[in-house]
Amino acid sequence: MKNASVTTRISTRVLLLSAALAGTLTAGMTAASAETLTVWSGYPEMAPFYQHVADGMKASHPDLDVKVEAIALREHEKRVALGLTGGGQEGATVIELSGSTATRYLENDILPEAPEDISTFVKDPKNFDRFFTDIASYDGKVYGVPLFRGQGSLFYNTDMFKTAGLTTPPKTMEEYTEYARKLTQRDGSGKPTVSGWSLRLSGGGQGIAEKFWTNMHQYGGAILVPAGEGKWKTDFANEAGRKALKQYLDLVFTDKSVTPEMPADADAFERGQTAMFIRESWVIGDIAQKAPDLKYATAPLPTGSIALPTNLYVVGDEDAAKLGWEFAMAANSPENLVWLLQNVGWLPNRSGVDYASVTSKQPAFAAFVDYREGYKFFTLPSIGPIEEILTRVAAQLVVAFADPSLATDDAKIDAFLKKTSDEVDTILDREGLLAK
């Protein structure tokens, strides 16, 4: 069922932004001929993959011209919000979107349904697990072709572990804190120069909330959980949320093993500025390119991980769209998916493909495919306001990460979590999604 307030909000934004940028958008979304495609991606590292797919299609389409436009994710999302609402496309554009992001457009009939043959391919359980098929669908109909997913695991520097006397990766969240303390390197004044565990404490938008959710998942909490009949409720103003937030605060203010100002994420890991961090499999390919001599290993998380599937959608006039769907199918060929895993590092979603040629050469992929029975995955809810919710939670977390008084006051932590939970409830209620 479509949400009227979401529709109104999107429509208003559409009119304002489309009027301002109509000329640019028409140029960006228009293809010169039926043999021309534009591919929009939110991951710059995916550009070589899409070009590789395009090159492989040259045998059957010698005049094919594919323009790959891969930019930073948040800018990509803005581009899609503007471009999809401009209309008037004469060619075809293949658009890469997460299922949760695509929902806002599916709710408003902006993305077209996949052709019957594509739908049959996506619904075949031999090709995709039901988890991925559902995320590429809406109201039982297929709109996208599953391609790859982000899935978190621990990356750790084996040389730093050895120096600290650590022989195995941490297996509980308590051990994560203990390891972070032992792995932190300091200068003469005690200031940390190498963080023991790099946490997402600042930066852009919803990523902070996603990383916090991943850590909280290990304690059994969640920012949102389904409550039946299309309704949702929060699940973090509780013990799980308190434990997760307190762990952050202890590491920042009590142990002082990491700070918001310290280098973080993959760049810090590759430069030896952090001993361990949690990230997706694309880091494996990034390390191979930027720090090939780095000695590291990976490990599954204590309880489970976030899994964020990304799909390919096609927009444009009917004839040109056929070529777009053909491109999406070509991207899912076993040969191209093996190339994707080996050269980019994102995990392909398709089942029944032999990736042994890659995993045998790069053991770091094992943590992403070999984990114990009962390992629990979660994904972002496919609801219109999910990004607004995550951005709101992230903004509040940044405030918390700068407040040392929270670290020693559990009651204050509880009050903070309750206030943030109430803000999420306000958004859910506004959209008619709050379980009461």
Tab-separated table of C-alpha atoms in Angstrom:
chain	number	residue	atom	x	y	z
A	1	MET	CA	0.000	0.000	0.000
A	2	LYS	CA	1.400	3.375	-0.976
A	3	ASN	CA	2.056	5.976	1.682
A	4	ALA	CA	0.370	9.302	0.920
A	5	SER	CA	2.750	11.481	2.923
A	6	VAL	CA	5.806	9.868	1.294
A	7	THR	CA	4.228	10.433	-2.114
A	8	THR	CA	3.526	14.080	-1.336
A	9	ARG	CA	7.020	14.678	-0.045
A	10	ILE	CA	8.707	13.063	-3.024
A	11	SER	CA	6.397	14.807	-5.487
A	12	THR	CA	7.160	18.217	-3.986
A	13	ARG	CA	10.877	17.582	-4.166
A	14	VAL	CA	10.471	16.307	-7.694
A	15	LEU	CA	8.837	19.526	-8.928
A	16	LEU	CA	11.373	21.796	-7.305
A	17	LEU	CA	14.520	19.927	-8.245
A	18	SER	CA	13.428	18.802	-11.681
A	19	ALA	CA	12.591	22.358	-12.701
A	20	ALA	CA	16.025	23.540	-11.634
A	21	LEU	CA	18.018	20.765	-13.248
A	22	ALA	CA	15.848	19.548	-16.101
A	23	GLY	CA	18.430	20.235	-18.784
A	24	THR	CA	21.229	18.450	-16.959
A	25	LEU	CA	19.096	15.462	-16.044
A	26	THR	CA	17.723	14.993	-19.536
A	27	ALA	CA	21.248	14.947	-20.889
A	28	GLY	CA	22.392	12.518	-18.198
A	29	MET	CA	19.520	10.089	-18.654
A	30	THR	CA	19.247	10.144	-22.457
A	31	ALA	CA	21.000	7.599	-24.606
A	32	ALA	CA	21.992	8.400	-28.154
A	33	SER	CA	20.768	5.120	-29.619
A	34	ALA	CA	19.478	1.664	-28.760
A	35	GLU	CA	23.120	0.533	-28.568
A	36	THR	CA	24.009	3.111	-25.919
A	37	LEU	CA	23.638	2.582	-22.199
A	38	THR	CA	24.391	4.628	-19.118
A	39	VAL	CA	25.227	2.873	-15.856
A	40	TRP	CA	24.796	4.744	-12.589
A	41	SER	CA	26.698	3.368	-9.613
A	42	GLY	CA	27.239	4.566	-6.060
A	43	TYR	CA	30.527	2.709	-5.676
A	44	PRO	CA	33.496	4.064	-7.645
A	45	GLU	CA	35.325	0.754	-7.260
A	46	MET	CA	32.555	-0.911	-9.310
A	47	ALA	CA	33.389	1.075	-12.464
A	48	PRO	CA	35.953	-1.460	-13.782
A	49	PHE	CA	33.444	-4.275	-13.302
A	50	TYR	CA	30.711	-2.575	-15.294
A	51	GLN	CA	33.211	-1.759	-18.027
A	52	HIS	CA	34.309	-5.403	-18.007
A	53	VAL	CA	30.686	-6.481	-18.503
A	54	ALA	CA	30.301	-3.985	-21.328
A	55	ASP	CA	33.451	-5.251	-23.030
A	56	GLY	CA	32.104	-8.805	-22.868
A	57	MET	CA	28.913	-7.736	-24.639
A	58	LYS	CA	30.851	-6.380	-27.600
A	59	ALA	CA	30.758	-9.779	-29.324
A	60	SER	CA	26.992	-9.608	-29.743
A	61	HIS	CA	26.770	-5.790	-29.774
A	62	PRO	CA	29.840	-4.493	-31.654
A	63	ASP	CA	28.500	-0.927	-31.656
A	64	LEU	CA	27.629	-0.937	-27.958
A	65	ASP	CA	28.631	2.220	-26.106
A	66	VAL	CA	28.345	1.991	-22.314
A	67	LYS	CA	28.974	5.077	-20.225
A	68	VAL	CA	29.754	4.135	-16.624
A	69	GLU	CA	29.177	6.915	-14.108
A	70	ALA	CA	30.291	5.694	-10.695
A	71	ILE	CA	30.369	8.318	-7.950
A	72	ALA	CA	30.277	8.431	-4.139
A	73	LEU	CA	27.193	6.766	-2.684
A	74	ARG	CA	25.499	9.806	-1.137
A	75	GLU	CA	25.977	11.812	-4.332
A	76	HIS	CA	24.664	8.868	-6.316
A	77	GLU	CA	21.532	8.752	-4.166
A	78	LYS	CA	20.939	12.463	-4.770
A	79	ARG	CA	21.447	11.954	-8.498
A	80	VAL	CA	18.933	9.125	-8.551
A	81	ALA	CA	16.386	11.142	-6.565
A	82	LEU	CA	16.645	13.886	-9.156
A	83	GLY	CA	17.063	11.785	-12.276
A	84	LEU	CA	14.284	9.295	-11.751
A	85	THR	CA	11.756	12.056	-11.352
A	86	GLY	CA	12.746	14.097	-14.390
A	87	GLY	CA	11.120	11.791	-16.934
A	88	GLY	CA	11.511	12.034	-20.672
A	89	GLN	CA	14.285	9.432	-21.002
A	90	GLU	CA	14.747	8.289	-24.590
A	91	GLY	CA	17.435	5.721	-23.916
A	92	ALA	CA	18.095	3.363	-21.037
A	93	THR	CA	19.932	3.757	-17.762
A	94	VAL	CA	20.967	0.856	-15.559
A	95	ILE	CA	20.761	2.036	-11.967
A	96	GLU	CA	22.437	0.373	-9.011
A	97	LEU	CA	20.387	0.666	-5.812
A	98	SER	CA	20.048	-1.080	-2.483
A	99	GLY	CA	16.655	-2.629	-1.892
A	100	SER	CA	15.908	-0.228	0.955
A	101	THR	CA	16.666	2.815	-1.188
A	102	ALA	CA	14.675	1.513	-4.149
A	103	THR	CA	11.561	1.133	-1.998
A	104	ARG	CA	10.813	4.868	-1.983
A	105	TYR	CA	10.562	4.784	-5.778
A	106	LEU	CA	8.651	1.509	-5.914
A	107	GLU	CA	6.072	2.928	-3.520
A	108	ASN	CA	5.427	5.653	-6.054
A	109	ASP	CA	5.525	3.601	-9.271
A	110	ILE	CA	8.703	5.302	-10.473
A	111	LEU	CA	10.779	2.177	-11.227
A	112	PRO	CA	9.428	-0.204	-13.908
A	113	GLU	CA	8.745	-3.865	-13.299
A	114	ALA	CA	11.255	-6.342	-14.739
A	115	PRO	CA	10.273	-8.268	-17.896
A	116	GLU	CA	8.868	-11.762	-17.466
A	117	ASP	CA	12.090	-13.593	-18.398
A	118	ILE	CA	14.088	-11.492	-15.922
A	119	SER	CA	11.498	-12.139	-13.216
A	120	THR	CA	11.704	-15.888	-13.849
A	121	PHE	CA	15.496	-15.767	-13.529
A	122	VAL	CA	15.390	-13.823	-10.255
A	123	LYS	CA	12.670	-16.020	-8.710
A	124	ASP	CA	14.482	-19.264	-9.499
A	125	PRO	CA	15.818	-20.581	-6.151
A	126	LYS	CA	18.737	-22.133	-8.015
A	127	ASN	CA	19.887	-18.608	-8.830
A	128	PHE	CA	19.063	-16.660	-5.684
A	129	ASP	CA	18.192	-17.338	-2.098
A	130	ARG	CA	14.726	-16.089	-1.139
A	131	PHE	CA	16.371	-13.372	0.943
A	132	PHE	CA	17.787	-11.726	-2.199
A	133	THR	CA	14.702	-12.304	-4.347
A	134	ASP	CA	12.478	-10.618	-1.773
A	135	ILE	CA	14.732	-7.573	-1.593
A	136	ALA	CA	14.667	-7.232	-5.399
A	137	SER	CA	10.850	-7.422	-5.350
A	138	TYR	CA	7.915	-5.287	-4.260
A	139	ASP	CA	4.365	-6.515	-3.659
A	140	GLY	CA	5.390	-9.910	-5.031
A	141	LYS	CA	6.706	-8.521	-8.334
A	142	VAL	CA	10.357	-8.422	-9.405
A	143	TYR	CA	11.785	-4.982	-10.195
A	144	GLY	CA	15.527	-5.496	-9.867
A	145	VAL	CA	18.234	-8.039	-10.568
A	146	PRO	CA	20.292	-8.939	-7.458
A	147	LEU	CA	24.004	-8.347	-7.968
A	148	PHE	CA	26.198	-7.948	-4.878
A	149	ARG	CA	26.024	-7.341	-1.160
A	150	GLY	CA	27.931	-5.638	1.586
A	151	GLN	CA	28.585	-7.939	4.541
A	152	GLY	CA	30.706	-7.142	7.544
A	153	SER	CA	33.579	-9.117	9.036
A	154	LEU	CA	36.550	-8.276	11.225
A	155	PHE	CA	39.842	-7.268	9.596
A	156	TYR	CA	42.888	-7.467	11.861
A	157	ASN	CA	46.591	-6.776	11.499
A	158	THR	CA	48.385	-10.051	12.260
A	159	ASP	CA	51.749	-8.380	12.974
A	160	MET	CA	50.146	-6.107	15.571
A	161	PHE	CA	48.327	-9.073	17.091
A	162	LYS	CA	51.604	-10.960	17.369
A	163	THR	CA	53.339	-8.014	19.033
A	164	ALA	CA	50.474	-7.743	21.532
A	165	GLY	CA	50.653	-11.470	22.292
A	166	LEU	CA	47.296	-12.217	20.668
A	167	THR	CA	47.072	-15.438	18.688
A	168	THR	CA	43.392	-15.614	17.703
A	169	PRO	CA	40.767	-13.021	16.729
A	170	PRO	CA	38.267	-11.867	19.390
A	171	LYS	CA	35.199	-14.079	19.681
A	172	THR	CA	33.018	-12.019	22.040
A	173	MET	CA	32.312	-8.319	22.363
A	174	GLU	CA	34.047	-8.334	25.734
A	175	GLU	CA	37.163	-9.630	23.988
A	176	TYR	CA	36.861	-6.862	21.390
A	177	THR	CA	37.291	-4.326	24.191
A	178	GLU	CA	40.155	-6.273	25.791
A	179	TYR	CA	41.939	-6.601	22.463
A	180	ALA	CA	41.458	-2.900	21.668
A	181	ARG	CA	43.199	-1.991	24.928
A	182	LYS	CA	46.150	-4.296	24.243
A	183	LEU	CA	46.529	-3.248	20.619
A	184	THR	CA	46.457	0.526	21.112
A	185	GLN	CA	49.834	2.197	20.579
A	186	ARG	CA	50.629	5.464	22.382
A	187	ASP	CA	53.231	8.191	22.388
A	188	GLY	CA	55.228	9.269	25.421
A	189	SER	CA	52.352	11.313	26.787
A	190	GLY	CA	49.917	8.409	26.558
A	191	LYS	CA	48.070	9.783	23.532
A	192	PRO	CA	46.946	7.017	21.175
A	193	THR	CA	48.807	6.996	17.860
A	194	VAL	CA	47.452	3.673	16.560
A	195	SER	CA	43.913	2.763	17.551
A	196	GLY	CA	43.298	-0.732	18.827
A	197	TRP	CA	39.881	-0.851	17.176
A	198	SER	CA	38.733	1.725	14.645
A	199	LEU	CA	35.112	2.729	15.266
A	200	ARG	CA	32.897	4.881	13.055
A	201	LEU	CA	32.642	7.968	15.274
A	202	SER	CA	32.179	10.712	12.701
A	203	GLY	CA	31.700	11.261	9.012
A	204	GLY	CA	28.794	11.070	6.622
A	205	GLY	CA	25.249	10.344	7.592
A	206	GLN	CA	23.678	6.983	8.030
A	207	GLY	CA	26.914	4.961	7.920
A	208	ILE	CA	27.499	5.802	11.580
A	209	ALA	CA	24.110	4.308	12.488
A	210	GLU	CA	24.668	1.231	10.324
A	211	LYS	CA	27.999	0.495	12.009
A	212	PHE	CA	26.474	1.053	15.446
A	213	TRP	CA	23.617	-1.294	14.509
A	214	THR	CA	26.153	-3.955	13.496
A	215	ASN	CA	27.877	-3.736	16.880
A	216	MET	CA	24.550	-3.662	18.725
A	217	HIS	CA	23.430	-6.725	16.732
A	218	GLN	CA	26.117	-8.687	18.585
A	219	TYR	CA	24.273	-7.848	21.828
A	220	GLY	CA	20.850	-8.740	20.429
A	221	GLY	CA	19.558	-5.232	19.712
A	222	ALA	CA	18.361	-3.478	16.560
A	223	ILE	CA	17.407	0.008	15.477
A	224	LEU	CA	14.227	-1.399	13.925
A	225	VAL	CA	12.451	-4.753	14.057
A	226	PRO	CA	9.301	-5.823	12.174
A	227	ALA	CA	6.091	-5.859	14.220
A	228	GLY	CA	3.708	-7.454	11.723
A	229	GLU	CA	1.262	-6.041	9.163
A	230	GLY	CA	3.876	-3.725	7.687
A	231	LYS	CA	4.567	-2.047	11.030
A	232	TRP	CA	7.889	-1.498	12.808
A	233	LYS	CA	9.208	-0.740	16.269
A	234	THR	CA	12.551	0.245	17.763
A	235	ASP	CA	14.636	-2.182	19.781
A	236	PHE	CA	17.584	-0.236	21.146
A	237	ALA	CA	16.348	1.665	24.214
A	238	ASN	CA	17.229	-1.399	26.267
A	239	GLU	CA	20.133	-3.371	27.698
A	240	ALA	CA	21.506	-4.266	24.259
A	241	GLY	CA	21.583	-0.612	23.216
A	242	ARG	CA	23.171	0.403	26.522
A	243	LYS	CA	25.917	-2.218	26.220
A	244	ALA	CA	26.708	-1.238	22.635
A	245	LEU	CA	26.832	2.493	23.315
A	246	LYS	CA	28.743	2.054	26.570
A	247	GLN	CA	31.373	0.028	24.726
A	248	TYR	CA	31.927	2.923	22.333
A	249	LEU	CA	32.073	5.432	25.175
A	250	ASP	CA	34.435	3.322	27.282
A	251	LEU	CA	36.872	2.986	24.387
A	252	VAL	CA	36.754	6.711	23.624
A	253	PHE	CA	36.676	8.259	27.108
A	254	THR	CA	37.779	5.614	29.625
A	255	ASP	CA	40.367	3.534	27.777
A	256	LYS	CA	41.189	6.306	25.306
A	257	SER	CA	42.093	3.741	22.672
A	258	VAL	CA	40.366	5.602	19.824
A	259	THR	CA	39.206	9.167	19.199
A	260	PRO	CA	36.982	10.845	16.584
A	261	GLU	CA	40.041	12.717	15.296
A	262	MET	CA	42.169	9.624	14.611
A	263	PRO	CA	42.495	8.190	11.082
A	264	ALA	CA	39.828	5.552	10.619
A	265	ASP	CA	38.352	2.884	8.394
A	266	ALA	CA	40.109	1.148	5.497
A	267	ASP	CA	42.631	3.926	4.848
A	268	ALA	CA	43.826	3.811	8.448
A	269	PHE	CA	44.055	0.020	8.396
A	270	GLU	CA	46.043	0.027	5.179
A	271	ARG	CA	48.478	2.603	6.604
A	272	GLY	CA	48.977	0.722	9.870
A	273	GLN	CA	47.100	3.337	11.876
A	274	THR	CA	44.599	0.905	13.396
A	275	ALA	CA	44.915	-2.716	14.438
A	276	MET	CA	41.404	-3.910	13.629
A	277	PHE	CA	38.077	-2.758	12.250
A	278	ILE	CA	34.809	-4.144	10.895
A	279	ARG	CA	34.098	-3.656	7.206
A	280	GLU	CA	32.798	-5.290	4.040
A	281	SER	CA	34.678	-7.586	1.655
A	282	TRP	CA	35.552	-4.840	-0.828
A	283	VAL	CA	38.411	-3.945	1.540
A	284	ILE	CA	40.221	-7.116	0.429
A	285	GLY	CA	40.541	-5.781	-3.107
A	286	ASP	CA	41.399	-2.331	-1.823
A	287	ILE	CA	44.243	-3.714	0.290
A	288	ALA	CA	45.556	-5.677	-2.680
A	289	GLN	CA	45.841	-2.448	-4.658
A	290	LYS	CA	46.953	0.011	-1.988
A	291	ALA	CA	48.833	-2.082	0.626
A	292	PRO	CA	49.780	-5.405	-0.989
A	293	ASP	CA	52.418	-6.164	1.675
A	294	LEU	CA	50.050	-5.700	4.615
A	295	LYS	CA	49.803	-8.806	6.778
A	296	TYR	CA	46.229	-9.281	7.899
A	297	ALA	CA	43.430	-11.794	8.355
A	298	THR	CA	39.651	-11.734	8.683
A	299	ALA	CA	37.150	-13.344	11.033
A	300	PRO	CA	33.357	-13.584	11.344
A	301	LEU	CA	31.697	-11.387	13.962
A	302	PRO	CA	30.535	-12.896	17.268
A	303	THR	CA	26.827	-13.251	16.428
A	304	GLY	CA	26.199	-12.207	12.842
A	305	SER	CA	26.451	-9.395	10.342
A	306	ILE	CA	24.589	-6.827	8.359
A	307	ALA	CA	23.953	-7.846	4.753
A	308	LEU	CA	23.083	-5.052	2.351
A	309	PRO	CA	22.057	-6.416	-1.057
A	310	THR	CA	22.359	-4.158	-4.079
A	311	ASN	CA	20.288	-4.665	-7.225
A	312	LEU	CA	20.307	-3.386	-10.796
A	313	TYR	CA	17.202	-1.592	-12.072
A	314	VAL	CA	16.537	-0.392	-15.619
A	315	VAL	CA	14.684	2.745	-16.699
A	316	GLY	CA	14.077	4.119	-20.171
A	317	ASP	CA	11.957	3.621	-23.256
A	318	GLU	CA	10.893	0.052	-23.977
A	319	ASP	CA	13.258	-0.812	-26.843
A	320	ALA	CA	16.358	0.617	-25.187
A	321	ALA	CA	15.395	-0.952	-21.845
A	322	LYS	CA	15.773	-4.416	-23.408
A	323	LEU	CA	19.474	-3.729	-23.764
A	324	GLY	CA	19.600	-2.503	-20.181
A	325	TRP	CA	18.084	-5.730	-18.881
A	326	GLU	CA	20.489	-7.696	-21.066
A	327	PHE	CA	23.332	-5.814	-19.389
A	328	ALA	CA	21.954	-6.694	-15.943
A	329	MET	CA	21.807	-10.356	-16.927
A	330	ALA	CA	25.332	-10.258	-18.357
A	331	ALA	CA	26.554	-8.811	-15.065
A	332	ASN	CA	25.162	-11.950	-13.417
A	333	SER	CA	26.974	-14.437	-15.625
A	334	PRO	CA	29.185	-16.804	-13.579
A	335	GLU	CA	32.314	-15.591	-15.368
A	336	ASN	CA	31.593	-11.951	-14.582
A	337	LEU	CA	30.661	-12.675	-10.968
A	338	VAL	CA	33.951	-14.491	-10.405
A	339	TRP	CA	35.690	-11.472	-11.938
A	340	LEU	CA	33.740	-9.203	-9.577
A	341	LEU	CA	34.789	-11.106	-6.474
A	342	GLN	CA	38.406	-11.405	-7.551
A	343	ASN	CA	38.961	-7.879	-8.811
A	344	VAL	CA	36.586	-5.732	-6.761
A	345	GLY	CA	35.858	-7.772	-3.647
A	346	TRP	CA	32.106	-7.271	-3.302
A	347	LEU	CA	30.236	-10.518	-2.618
A	348	PRO	CA	28.036	-11.683	-5.519
A	349	ASN	CA	24.497	-12.655	-4.525
A	350	ARG	CA	23.935	-15.396	-7.077
A	351	SER	CA	23.940	-19.001	-5.860
A	352	GLY	CA	25.401	-21.978	-7.666
A	353	VAL	CA	28.548	-20.212	-8.844
A	354	ASP	CA	31.950	-21.763	-8.117
A	355	TYR	CA	34.149	-19.136	-6.483
A	356	ALA	CA	36.901	-21.587	-5.453
A	357	SER	CA	39.359	-20.074	-7.923
A	358	VAL	CA	39.150	-16.865	-5.911
A	359	THR	CA	38.810	-18.075	-2.330
A	360	SER	CA	41.694	-20.540	-2.683
A	361	LYS	CA	44.002	-17.698	-3.627
A	362	GLN	CA	42.682	-15.192	-1.095
A	363	PRO	CA	41.876	-16.773	2.297
A	364	ALA	CA	40.559	-13.440	3.586
A	365	PHE	CA	37.287	-14.147	1.794
A	366	ALA	CA	36.703	-17.151	4.072
A	367	ALA	CA	35.240	-15.044	6.893
A	368	PHE	CA	32.546	-13.844	4.511
A	369	VAL	CA	31.512	-17.273	3.258
A	370	ASP	CA	32.524	-19.699	6.024
A	371	TYR	CA	30.771	-19.108	9.328
A	372	ARG	CA	29.150	-21.276	11.931
A	373	GLU	CA	25.574	-22.518	11.762
A	374	GLY	CA	23.164	-20.050	13.311
A	375	TYR	CA	25.115	-16.982	12.205
A	376	LYS	CA	22.454	-14.275	11.947
A	377	PHE	CA	22.181	-11.705	9.187
A	378	PHE	CA	20.073	-8.562	9.208
A	379	THR	CA	19.419	-5.937	6.577
A	380	LEU	CA	17.979	-2.453	6.448
A	381	PRO	CA	14.177	-2.436	6.351
A	382	SER	CA	12.757	-1.675	2.921
A	383	ILE	CA	10.664	1.269	4.063
A	384	GLY	CA	10.537	4.764	2.641
A	385	PRO	CA	11.953	6.693	5.636
A	386	ILE	CA	14.809	4.281	6.465
A	387	GLU	CA	17.524	6.721	5.400
A	388	GLU	CA	15.905	9.562	7.341
A	389	ILE	CA	15.749	7.314	10.409
A	390	LEU	CA	19.369	6.231	10.138
A	391	THR	CA	20.539	9.782	9.522
A	392	ARG	CA	18.637	10.976	12.591
A	393	VAL	CA	20.105	8.210	14.760
A	394	ALA	CA	23.582	8.916	13.392
A	395	ALA	CA	23.294	12.614	14.263
A	396	GLN	CA	22.373	11.733	17.840
A	397	LEU	CA	25.215	9.215	18.112
A	398	VAL	CA	27.761	11.836	17.074
A	399	VAL	CA	26.536	13.985	19.960
A	400	ALA	CA	26.887	11.036	22.348
A	401	PHE	CA	30.400	10.250	21.154
A	402	ALA	CA	31.424	13.774	22.183
A	403	ASP	CA	29.869	13.647	25.680
A	404	PRO	CA	32.259	12.168	28.291
A	405	SER	CA	29.595	12.368	31.021
A	406	LEU	CA	27.696	9.517	29.357
A	407	ALA	CA	30.581	7.087	29.815
A	408	THR	CA	30.122	6.905	33.599
A	409	ASP	CA	26.356	7.293	33.856
A	410	ASP	CA	24.190	4.370	32.722
A	411	ALA	CA	21.015	6.269	33.600
A	412	LYS	CA	22.082	9.067	31.274
A	413	ILE	CA	22.813	6.518	28.533
A	414	ASP	CA	19.323	5.071	28.996
A	415	ALA	CA	17.777	8.534	28.764
A	416	PHE	CA	19.730	9.248	25.600
A	417	LEU	CA	18.592	5.987	23.998
A	418	LYS	CA	14.974	6.631	25.003
A	419	LYS	CA	15.067	10.133	23.498
A	420	THR	CA	16.558	8.824	20.253
A	421	SER	CA	14.062	5.964	20.133
A	422	ASP	CA	11.214	8.443	20.571
A	423	GLU	CA	12.515	10.463	17.620
A	424	VAL	CA	12.462	7.345	15.442
A	425	ASP	CA	8.930	6.572	16.646
A	426	THR	CA	7.865	10.060	15.546
A	427	ILE	CA	9.082	9.372	12.017
A	428	LEU	CA	7.437	5.931	11.914
A	429	ASP	CA	4.173	7.353	13.219
A	430	ARG	CA	4.217	10.151	10.660
A	431	GLU	CA	4.533	7.554	7.902
A	432	GLY	CA	1.893	5.230	9.324
A	433	LEU	CA	4.522	2.568	10.059
A	434	LEU	CA	4.640	2.608	13.865
A	435	ALA	CA	3.438	-0.472	15.725
A	436	LYS	CA	1.185	0.599	18.576
